[in-house]
PDB file of C-alpha atoms in Angstrom:
ATOM      1  CA  UNK A   1      35.741   4.625  -1.792  1.00 91.00           C
ATOM      2  CA  UNK A   2      32.065   5.491  -3.010  1.00 95.00           C
ATOM      3  CA  UNK A   3      29.168   2.918  -2.502  1.00 97.00           C
ATOM      4  CA  UNK A   4      25.566   3.883  -4.606  1.00 98.00           C
ATOM      5  CA  UNK A   5      22.426   2.107  -3.477  1.00 97.00           C
ATOM      6  CA  UNK A   6      19.009   2.302  -5.039  1.00 96.00           C
ATOM      7  CA  UNK A   7      15.463   1.978  -4.051  1.00 96.00           C
ATOM      8  CA  UNK A   8      11.944   2.614  -5.275  1.00 96.00           C
ATOM      9  CA  UNK A   9      11.847   0.145  -8.003  1.00 94.00           C
ATOM     10  CA  UNK A  10       8.669  -2.580  -8.390  1.00 97.00           C
ATOM     11  CA  UNK A  11       5.690  -3.364 -11.043  1.00 98.00           C
ATOM     12  CA  UNK A  12       3.528  -0.967 -12.377  1.00 98.00           C
ATOM     13  CA  UNK A  13       1.049  -0.987 -14.551  1.00 98.00           C
ATOM     14  CA  UNK A  14       1.424   1.605 -17.980  1.00 98.00           C
ATOM     15  CA  UNK A  15       0.727   5.148 -17.685  1.00 98.00           C
ATOM     16  CA  UNK A  16       1.614   4.635 -14.136  1.00 98.00           C
ATOM     17  CA  UNK A  17       4.461   5.920 -11.996  1.00 98.00           C
ATOM     18  CA  UNK A  18       7.519   5.220  -9.983  1.00 98.00           C
ATOM     19  CA  UNK A  19      10.077   7.252  -8.152  1.00 98.00           C
ATOM     20  CA  UNK A  20      13.559   5.686  -8.126  1.00 98.00           C
ATOM     21  CA  UNK A  21      15.982   7.218  -5.361  1.00 98.00           C
ATOM     22  CA  UNK A  22      19.981   6.618  -5.087  1.00 98.00           C
ATOM     23  CA  UNK A  23      21.781   7.268  -1.630  1.00 98.00           C
ATOM     24  CA  UNK A  24      25.877   7.589  -2.051  1.00 97.00           C
ATOM     25  CA  UNK A  25      27.838   7.089   0.950  1.00 95.00           C
ATOM     26  CA  UNK A  26      31.793   6.768   1.772  1.00 92.00           C
ATOM     27  CA  UNK A  27      33.760   9.378   0.127  1.00 91.00           C
ATOM     28  CA  UNK A  28      30.907  11.665  -1.199  1.00 90.00           C
ATOM     29  CA  UNK A  29      32.909  14.575  -1.893  1.00 90.00           C
ATOM     30  CA  UNK A  30      33.914  12.575  -4.717  1.00 91.00           C
ATOM     31  CA  UNK A  31      30.947  12.755  -6.432  1.00 93.00           C
ATOM     32  CA  UNK A  32      30.484  14.470  -9.861  1.00 95.00           C
ATOM     33  CA  UNK A  33      27.983  14.057 -12.512  1.00 97.00           C
ATOM     34  CA  UNK A  34      25.377  11.552 -11.544  1.00 98.00           C
ATOM     35  CA  UNK A  35      23.372   9.690 -13.612  1.00 98.00           C
ATOM     36  CA  UNK A  36      20.387   6.842 -14.085  1.00 98.00           C
ATOM     37  CA  UNK A  37      21.131   4.078 -16.836  1.00 98.00           C
ATOM     38  CA  UNK A  38      19.214   1.277 -17.574  1.00 98.00           C
ATOM     39  CA  UNK A  39      19.372  -2.558 -19.331  1.00 98.00           C
ATOM     40  CA  UNK A  40      16.591  -4.417 -20.362  1.00 97.00           C
ATOM     41  CA  UNK A  41      16.476  -7.963 -21.211  1.00 92.00           C
ATOM     42  CA  UNK A  42      18.646  -8.479 -24.313  1.00 95.00           C
ATOM     43  CA  UNK A  43      19.674  -5.323 -24.815  1.00 96.00           C
ATOM     44  CA  UNK A  44      22.782  -3.251 -24.109  1.00 97.00           C
ATOM     45  CA  UNK A  45      22.723  -0.920 -21.329  1.00 98.00           C
ATOM     46  CA  UNK A  46      21.690   2.894 -22.316  1.00 98.00           C
ATOM     47  CA  UNK A  47      21.947   6.640 -20.333  1.00 98.00           C
ATOM     48  CA  UNK A  48      18.634   7.247 -19.286  1.00 98.00           C
ATOM     49  CA  UNK A  49      19.514  10.645 -17.864  1.00 98.00           C
ATOM     50  CA  UNK A  50      22.282  12.878 -15.676  1.00 98.00           C
ATOM     51  CA  UNK A  51      22.529  15.529 -13.803  1.00 98.00           C
ATOM     52  CA  UNK A  52      25.760  17.784 -12.877  1.00 97.00           C
ATOM     53  CA  UNK A  53      27.435  18.671  -9.550  1.00 95.00           C
ATOM     54  CA  UNK A  54      25.219  21.768 -10.580  1.00 96.00           C
ATOM     55  CA  UNK A  55      22.103  20.753 -11.909  1.00 96.00           C
ATOM     56  CA  UNK A  56      22.121  20.687 -15.390  1.00 98.00           C
ATOM     57  CA  UNK A  57      20.242  17.865 -16.646  1.00 98.00           C
ATOM     58  CA  UNK A  58      19.943  16.152 -19.715  1.00 98.00           C
ATOM     59  CA  UNK A  59      17.754  13.380 -21.368  1.00 98.00           C
ATOM     60  CA  UNK A  60      17.604  10.302 -23.277  1.00 97.00           C
ATOM     61  CA  UNK A  61      14.921  11.101 -26.731  1.00 97.00           C
ATOM     62  CA  UNK A  62      12.423   8.491 -25.297  1.00 96.00           C
ATOM     63  CA  UNK A  63      12.315   9.590 -22.034  1.00 98.00           C
ATOM     64  CA  UNK A  64      12.201  13.279 -22.323  1.00 95.00           C
ATOM     65  CA  UNK A  65       9.195  14.924 -20.648  1.00 94.00           C
ATOM     66  CA  UNK A  66       8.059  11.977 -18.633  1.00 98.00           C
ATOM     67  CA  UNK A  67      11.453  11.613 -16.288  1.00 98.00           C
ATOM     68  CA  UNK A  68      12.947  14.000 -14.300  1.00 98.00           C
ATOM     69  CA  UNK A  69      16.337  13.468 -12.588  1.00 98.00           C
ATOM     70  CA  UNK A  70      17.027  15.540  -9.403  1.00 98.00           C
ATOM     71  CA  UNK A  71      19.777  15.544  -6.831  1.00 98.00           C
ATOM     72  CA  UNK A  72      19.967  16.845  -3.356  1.00 97.00           C
ATOM     73  CA  UNK A  73      23.870  17.636  -3.042  1.00 96.00           C
ATOM     74  CA  UNK A  74      23.682  17.728   0.944  1.00 96.00           C
ATOM     75  CA  UNK A  75      21.848  14.565   1.213  1.00 96.00           C
ATOM     76  CA  UNK A  76      24.122  12.507  -1.331  1.00 97.00           C
ATOM     77  CA  UNK A  77      21.166  11.551  -3.150  1.00 97.00           C
ATOM     78  CA  UNK A  78      19.587  11.397  -7.014  1.00 98.00           C
ATOM     79  CA  UNK A  79      16.337  11.026  -7.719  1.00 98.00           C
ATOM     80  CA  UNK A  80      14.603   9.698 -10.999  1.00 98.00           C
ATOM     81  CA  UNK A  81      10.650  10.418 -10.787  1.00 98.00           C
ATOM     82  CA  UNK A  82       9.451   8.722 -13.650  1.00 98.00           C
ATOM     83  CA  UNK A  83       5.345   9.638 -15.337  1.00 98.00           C
ATOM     84  CA  UNK A  84       3.188   7.656 -17.815  1.00 98.00           C
ATOM     85  CA  UNK A  85       5.714   4.694 -17.908  1.00 98.00           C
ATOM     86  CA  UNK A  86       5.649   2.233 -20.832  1.00 98.00           C
ATOM     87  CA  UNK A  87       5.748  -1.475 -21.287  1.00 97.00           C
ATOM     88  CA  UNK A  88       9.214  -0.202 -22.630  1.00 97.00           C
ATOM     89  CA  UNK A  89      10.788   0.834 -20.025  1.00 98.00           C
ATOM     90  CA  UNK A  90      10.872  -2.117 -18.258  1.00 98.00           C
ATOM     91  CA  UNK A  91      14.742  -2.735 -17.429  1.00 98.00           C
ATOM     92  CA  UNK A  92      17.183  -3.047 -14.675  1.00 98.00           C
ATOM     93  CA  UNK A  93      17.857   1.133 -13.772  1.00 98.00           C
ATOM     94  CA  UNK A  94      21.294   1.543 -12.611  1.00 98.00           C
ATOM     95  CA  UNK A  95      22.904   4.784 -10.631  1.00 98.00           C
ATOM     96  CA  UNK A  96      25.636   6.019 -11.921  1.00 97.00           C
ATOM     97  CA  UNK A  97      28.444   8.519 -10.540  1.00 97.00           C
ATOM     98  CA  UNK A  98      31.591   9.739 -12.111  1.00 96.00           C
ATOM     99  CA  UNK A  99      34.072  10.399  -9.445  1.00 94.00           C
ATOM    100  CA  UNK A 100      36.815  12.011 -11.454  1.00 83.00           C
ATOM    101  CA  UNK A 101      38.643   9.947 -11.363  1.00 90.00           C
ATOM    102  CA  UNK A 102      37.013   6.705 -11.798  1.00 94.00           C
ATOM    103  CA  UNK A 103      33.556   5.838 -12.113  1.00 96.00           C
ATOM    104  CA  UNK A 104      31.010   3.941  -9.768  1.00 97.00           C
ATOM    105  CA  UNK A 105      27.730   1.528 -10.109  1.00 98.00           C
ATOM    106  CA  UNK A 106      25.126   0.565  -7.809  1.00 98.00           C
ATOM    107  CA  UNK A 107      23.727  -2.794  -7.732  1.00 97.00           C
ATOM    108  CA  UNK A 108      20.118  -1.653  -9.931  1.00 97.00           C
ATOM    109  CA  UNK A 109      16.473  -2.061  -9.519  1.00 97.00           C
ATOM    110  CA  UNK A 110      14.020  -3.546 -11.302  1.00 98.00           C
ATOM    111  CA  UNK A 111      11.323  -1.498 -13.194  1.00 98.00           C
ATOM    112  CA  UNK A 112       8.304  -3.692 -15.028  1.00 98.00           C
ATOM    113  CA  UNK A 113       5.853  -1.901 -16.365  1.00 98.00           C
ATOM    114  CA  UNK A 114       2.755  -4.071 -17.324  1.00 97.00           C
ATOM    115  CA  UNK A 115       0.436  -3.431 -20.715  1.00 93.00           C
TER     116      UNK A 115
END
């Protein structure tokens, strides 16, 4: 079993930055691709970015250039550096891990960007 715990959310003004962290514990040898998703009120959960075990990354078009995903395979963590935040980035951000087979989710962390 793998447990994911997110941290780093909060309230920030438009144009500001936040760094989200996700720490995995348990059977971490099962960790494969890890990702950040977000869900805004009344909207579907959407993929923000993912990173493979080897470090390859991919981003949603709306966050490309502004967000950077990174991971530390020794510490079993994945971070999301968010710069130039916009009000439309307001959402609950979830950490996700592909366990091959299966997936697991964190509990989510709220990010609120004020205009």
